[in-house]
Tab-separated table of C-alpha atoms in Angstrom:
chain	number	residue	atom	x	y	z
A	1	UNK	CA	-321.274	2.356	171.421
A	2	UNK	CA	-321.781	3.974	174.812
A	3	UNK	CA	-318.193	3.205	175.812
A	4	UNK	CA	-316.707	4.997	172.806
A	5	UNK	CA	-318.680	8.103	171.917
A	6	UNK	CA	-316.350	9.513	169.276
A	7	UNK	CA	-318.425	11.866	167.211
A	8	UNK	CA	-318.202	14.496	164.518
A	9	UNK	CA	-320.183	17.581	165.467
A	10	UNK	CA	-321.248	20.257	163.006
A	11	UNK	CA	-320.923	23.958	163.721
A	12	UNK	CA	-323.557	26.442	162.665
A	13	UNK	CA	-321.325	29.423	162.077
A	14	UNK	CA	-324.144	31.949	161.868
A	15	UNK	CA	-325.636	30.882	165.183
A	16	UNK	CA	-322.189	31.174	166.727
A	17	UNK	CA	-321.792	34.674	165.246
A	18	UNK	CA	-318.474	33.923	163.585
A	19	UNK	CA	-317.475	35.896	160.508
A	20	UNK	CA	-316.575	33.106	158.084
A	21	UNK	CA	-314.088	33.767	155.286
A	22	UNK	CA	-315.326	32.555	151.882
A	23	UNK	CA	-312.406	30.199	151.313
A	24	UNK	CA	-312.969	28.587	154.721
A	25	UNK	CA	-316.581	27.485	154.191
A	26	UNK	CA	-315.743	23.777	154.326
A	27	UNK	CA	-314.257	23.960	157.827
A	28	UNK	CA	-317.472	23.678	159.770
A	29	UNK	CA	-316.994	20.641	161.997
A	30	UNK	CA	-314.937	19.427	164.922
A	31	UNK	CA	-314.302	16.104	166.623
A	32	UNK	CA	-315.167	15.292	170.236
A	33	UNK	CA	-314.991	12.266	172.514
A	34	UNK	CA	-317.579	12.378	175.269
A	35	UNK	CA	-317.302	9.887	178.180
A	36	UNK	CA	-320.341	7.669	178.840
A	37	UNK	CA	-320.952	9.289	182.226
A	38	UNK	CA	-321.684	12.608	180.489
A	39	UNK	CA	-324.764	11.039	178.907
A	40	UNK	CA	-325.948	9.071	181.930
A	41	UNK	CA	-329.060	9.896	183.921
A	42	UNK	CA	-328.386	11.915	187.024
A	43	UNK	CA	-325.092	13.377	185.831
A	44	UNK	CA	-324.407	16.727	187.481
A	45	UNK	CA	-324.622	19.575	184.946
A	46	UNK	CA	-321.395	21.427	184.217
A	47	UNK	CA	-319.283	18.880	186.106
A	48	UNK	CA	-316.962	17.359	183.485
A	49	UNK	CA	-313.723	19.079	182.391
A	50	UNK	CA	-312.994	19.726	178.710
A	51	UNK	CA	-309.574	19.365	177.062
A	52	UNK	CA	-309.076	21.154	173.744
A	53	UNK	CA	-306.200	19.564	171.813
A	54	UNK	CA	-304.417	21.683	169.191
A	55	UNK	CA	-302.026	19.877	166.890
A	56	UNK	CA	-298.846	20.911	165.123
A	57	UNK	CA	-298.417	22.382	161.649
A	58	UNK	CA	-298.899	19.303	159.477
A	59	UNK	CA	-300.849	17.337	162.088
A	60	UNK	CA	-304.284	15.808	161.567
A	61	UNK	CA	-307.063	15.690	164.167
A	62	UNK	CA	-306.221	12.020	164.728
A	63	UNK	CA	-302.535	12.790	165.316
A	64	UNK	CA	-303.405	15.486	167.813
A	65	UNK	CA	-305.839	13.522	169.987
A	66	UNK	CA	-304.365	10.020	169.803
A	67	UNK	CA	-302.056	10.518	172.791
A	68	UNK	CA	-304.936	11.792	174.932
A	69	UNK	CA	-307.613	9.226	174.175
A	70	UNK	CA	-306.531	6.584	176.714
A	71	UNK	CA	-306.187	9.221	179.445
A	72	UNK	CA	-309.603	10.660	178.615
A	73	UNK	CA	-311.087	7.171	178.793
A	74	UNK	CA	-309.472	6.525	182.185
A	75	UNK	CA	-310.131	9.942	183.732
A	76	UNK	CA	-313.510	10.661	182.149
A	77	UNK	CA	-312.954	14.093	180.680
A	78	UNK	CA	-314.264	15.422	177.365
A	79	UNK	CA	-311.759	15.557	174.536
A	80	UNK	CA	-312.252	17.986	171.655
A	81	UNK	CA	-310.199	18.902	168.583
A	82	UNK	CA	-310.887	21.410	165.835
A	83	UNK	CA	-310.246	21.075	162.124
A	84	UNK	CA	-307.111	22.870	161.009
A	85	UNK	CA	-306.983	24.713	157.689
A	86	UNK	CA	-304.618	22.667	155.534
A	87	UNK	CA	-303.095	21.279	158.736
A	88	UNK	CA	-302.316	24.721	160.166
A	89	UNK	CA	-303.592	27.279	162.668
A	90	UNK	CA	-303.404	31.056	162.366
A	91	UNK	CA	-301.958	31.996	165.751
A	92	UNK	CA	-300.656	35.354	164.555
A	93	UNK	CA	-296.974	34.454	164.749
A	94	UNK	CA	-297.397	30.956	163.299
A	95	UNK	CA	-298.068	29.195	160.845
A	96	UNK	CA	-298.680	28.020	157.289
A	97	UNK	CA	-301.689	28.546	154.994
A	98	UNK	CA	-304.033	29.549	157.829
A	99	UNK	CA	-301.716	32.387	158.797
A	100	UNK	CA	-301.098	33.368	155.177
A	101	UNK	CA	-304.856	33.726	154.611
A	102	UNK	CA	-305.393	35.556	157.880
A	103	UNK	CA	-308.085	33.110	159.007
A	104	UNK	CA	-309.941	33.786	162.250
A	105	UNK	CA	-308.961	30.692	164.206
A	106	UNK	CA	-309.675	32.392	167.522
A	107	UNK	CA	-313.267	32.866	166.329
A	108	UNK	CA	-313.462	29.318	164.974
A	109	UNK	CA	-312.191	27.689	168.184
A	110	UNK	CA	-314.410	29.932	170.306
A	111	UNK	CA	-317.345	28.637	168.266
A	112	UNK	CA	-316.141	25.051	168.755
A	113	UNK	CA	-316.065	25.417	172.541
A	114	UNK	CA	-319.414	27.224	172.688
A	115	UNK	CA	-321.031	24.590	170.453
A	116	UNK	CA	-319.652	21.760	172.601
A	117	UNK	CA	-320.855	23.395	175.826
A	118	UNK	CA	-324.314	23.839	174.322
A	119	UNK	CA	-324.452	20.249	173.045
A	120	UNK	CA	-323.161	18.581	176.227
A	121	UNK	CA	-324.803	20.025	179.385
A	122	UNK	CA	-322.406	18.042	181.595
A	123	UNK	CA	-319.406	19.936	180.174
A	124	UNK	CA	-318.018	22.454	182.659
A	125	UNK	CA	-317.464	25.929	181.110
A	126	UNK	CA	-315.236	26.828	184.074
A	127	UNK	CA	-312.919	23.884	183.384
A	128	UNK	CA	-311.957	24.215	179.725
A	129	UNK	CA	-308.244	23.565	179.249
A	130	UNK	CA	-306.050	23.494	176.163
A	131	UNK	CA	-302.981	21.550	175.136
A	132	UNK	CA	-301.028	22.715	172.106
A	133	UNK	CA	-298.047	21.259	170.303
A	134	UNK	CA	-295.803	23.556	168.205
A	135	UNK	CA	-298.239	25.520	165.970
A	136	UNK	CA	-300.910	24.318	168.405
A	137	UNK	CA	-298.887	25.745	171.299
A	138	UNK	CA	-298.963	29.119	169.604
A	139	UNK	CA	-302.712	28.717	169.118
A	140	UNK	CA	-303.345	27.698	172.734
A	141	UNK	CA	-301.460	30.691	174.141
A	142	UNK	CA	-303.158	32.946	171.560
A	143	UNK	CA	-306.555	31.773	172.850
A	144	UNK	CA	-305.460	32.376	176.435
A	145	UNK	CA	-304.427	35.985	175.869
A	146	UNK	CA	-307.319	36.969	173.578
A	147	UNK	CA	-310.309	35.212	175.201
A	148	UNK	CA	-311.569	34.150	178.620
A	149	UNK	CA	-312.366	30.599	177.500
A	150	UNK	CA	-309.505	28.742	179.123
A	151	UNK	CA	-308.928	27.797	182.751
A	152	UNK	CA	-305.375	26.687	181.957
A	153	UNK	CA	-303.000	25.795	179.129
A	154	UNK	CA	-300.118	23.391	178.582
A	155	UNK	CA	-297.897	23.844	175.546
A	156	UNK	CA	-295.008	21.991	173.979
A	157	UNK	CA	-292.558	23.649	171.584
A	158	UNK	CA	-294.573	26.761	170.830
A	159	UNK	CA	-295.727	29.955	172.540
A	160	UNK	CA	-296.852	33.421	171.471
A	161	UNK	CA	-294.967	36.572	172.441
A	162	UNK	CA	-297.170	39.286	170.898
A	163	UNK	CA	-298.989	39.822	174.207
A	164	UNK	CA	-295.810	40.348	176.228
A	165	UNK	CA	-294.792	43.839	177.332
A	166	UNK	CA	-291.903	45.393	179.188
A	167	UNK	CA	-292.217	46.314	182.848
A	168	UNK	CA	-289.759	47.384	185.581
A	169	UNK	CA	-289.602	43.724	186.620
A	170	UNK	CA	-289.038	42.345	183.127
A	171	UNK	CA	-291.540	41.057	180.603
A	172	UNK	CA	-295.168	40.875	181.686
A	173	UNK	CA	-298.055	39.044	180.006
A	174	UNK	CA	-301.280	40.853	179.169
A	175	UNK	CA	-304.040	38.348	179.936
A	176	UNK	CA	-307.821	38.833	180.249
A	177	UNK	CA	-307.888	36.417	183.185
A	178	UNK	CA	-305.388	34.654	185.430
A	179	UNK	CA	-304.482	31.512	183.492
A	180	UNK	CA	-302.175	28.757	184.801
A	181	UNK	CA	-299.677	27.615	182.174
A	182	UNK	CA	-297.145	24.833	181.714
A	183	UNK	CA	-294.380	25.196	179.118
A	184	UNK	CA	-292.466	22.157	177.824
A	185	UNK	CA	-289.650	22.950	175.418
A	186	UNK	CA	-286.503	21.059	174.395
A	187	UNK	CA	-283.302	23.100	174.611
A	188	UNK	CA	-282.122	21.660	171.282
A	189	UNK	CA	-285.387	22.238	169.369
A	190	UNK	CA	-284.280	23.178	165.843
A	191	UNK	CA	-287.753	24.168	164.634
A	192	UNK	CA	-288.842	26.575	167.380
A	193	UNK	CA	-285.755	27.593	169.316
A	194	UNK	CA	-285.947	27.593	173.097
A	195	UNK	CA	-283.958	30.840	173.007
A	196	UNK	CA	-286.741	32.464	170.989
A	197	UNK	CA	-287.430	33.377	167.368
A	198	UNK	CA	-286.427	36.723	165.830
A	199	UNK	CA	-284.781	38.271	162.759
A	200	UNK	CA	-281.304	37.450	164.073
A	201	UNK	CA	-282.218	33.840	164.883
A	202	UNK	CA	-285.272	32.948	162.765
A	203	UNK	CA	-287.173	29.726	163.364
A	204	UNK	CA	-288.984	27.490	160.916
A	205	UNK	CA	-291.965	28.597	158.860
A	206	UNK	CA	-291.097	32.300	159.111
A	207	UNK	CA	-291.693	32.459	162.869
A	208	UNK	CA	-290.118	35.576	164.354
A	209	UNK	CA	-288.746	36.866	161.054
A	210	UNK	CA	-290.064	40.368	161.769
A	211	UNK	CA	-289.340	40.373	165.509
A	212	UNK	CA	-286.406	42.457	166.732
A	213	UNK	CA	-286.131	40.754	170.120
A	214	UNK	CA	-285.901	37.030	170.796
A	215	UNK	CA	-288.027	35.996	173.779
A	216	UNK	CA	-286.717	32.727	175.196
A	217	UNK	CA	-289.052	30.174	176.749
A	218	UNK	CA	-287.912	30.933	180.320
A	219	UNK	CA	-288.653	34.660	179.907
A	220	UNK	CA	-292.036	33.910	178.340
A	221	UNK	CA	-292.949	31.611	181.231
A	222	UNK	CA	-291.846	34.197	183.811
A	223	UNK	CA	-294.002	36.821	182.069
A	224	UNK	CA	-297.053	34.562	182.475
A	225	UNK	CA	-296.165	34.120	186.148
A	226	UNK	CA	-296.214	37.912	186.618
A	227	UNK	CA	-299.576	38.395	184.878
């Protein structure tokens, strides 16, 4: 129906110029909810924000987007979610089968966003935001420091540290563009510690097992603020 345009869109990997690993051939779709106004006559091109939702290790697309659907319906933004490889994203530091296989999830999600923008003229390429939870938080921050796709990110219980570097003022984030960020992290998180993940204090799923320094969530956030 026009009021609920929940659709499954297919990616043409070759058109999107993504180098596709052989074992990942089946992961060629993504889910999107497009508000009715985006398809109405007279809609202003490139006027509707896009929210990319990235779920946790073990999450399904449905789990990831369920909490956002009502808000998207009320506020009229486009909601999009990619297909994880065996319920995991390769965000470099985390997690699961996608990381173990070294899959190019940055390339995959870049293709997802580009395909959506091409398919929905009302989608605003300047207003693409990402929310990530746990493994998805790692993936969202990975996208932000390796691409110029995102206008802002919000993450819960997960953040990358590989892009952080020392400076006279403390840690600094290396970002290709200024990117607003919101970190939400429980102090008593037993899976991804708020004090950081490293060899001395490893987190779940092997996160930080080869890192000598633990970067706590406050330091990571301050580094983004300095970028």
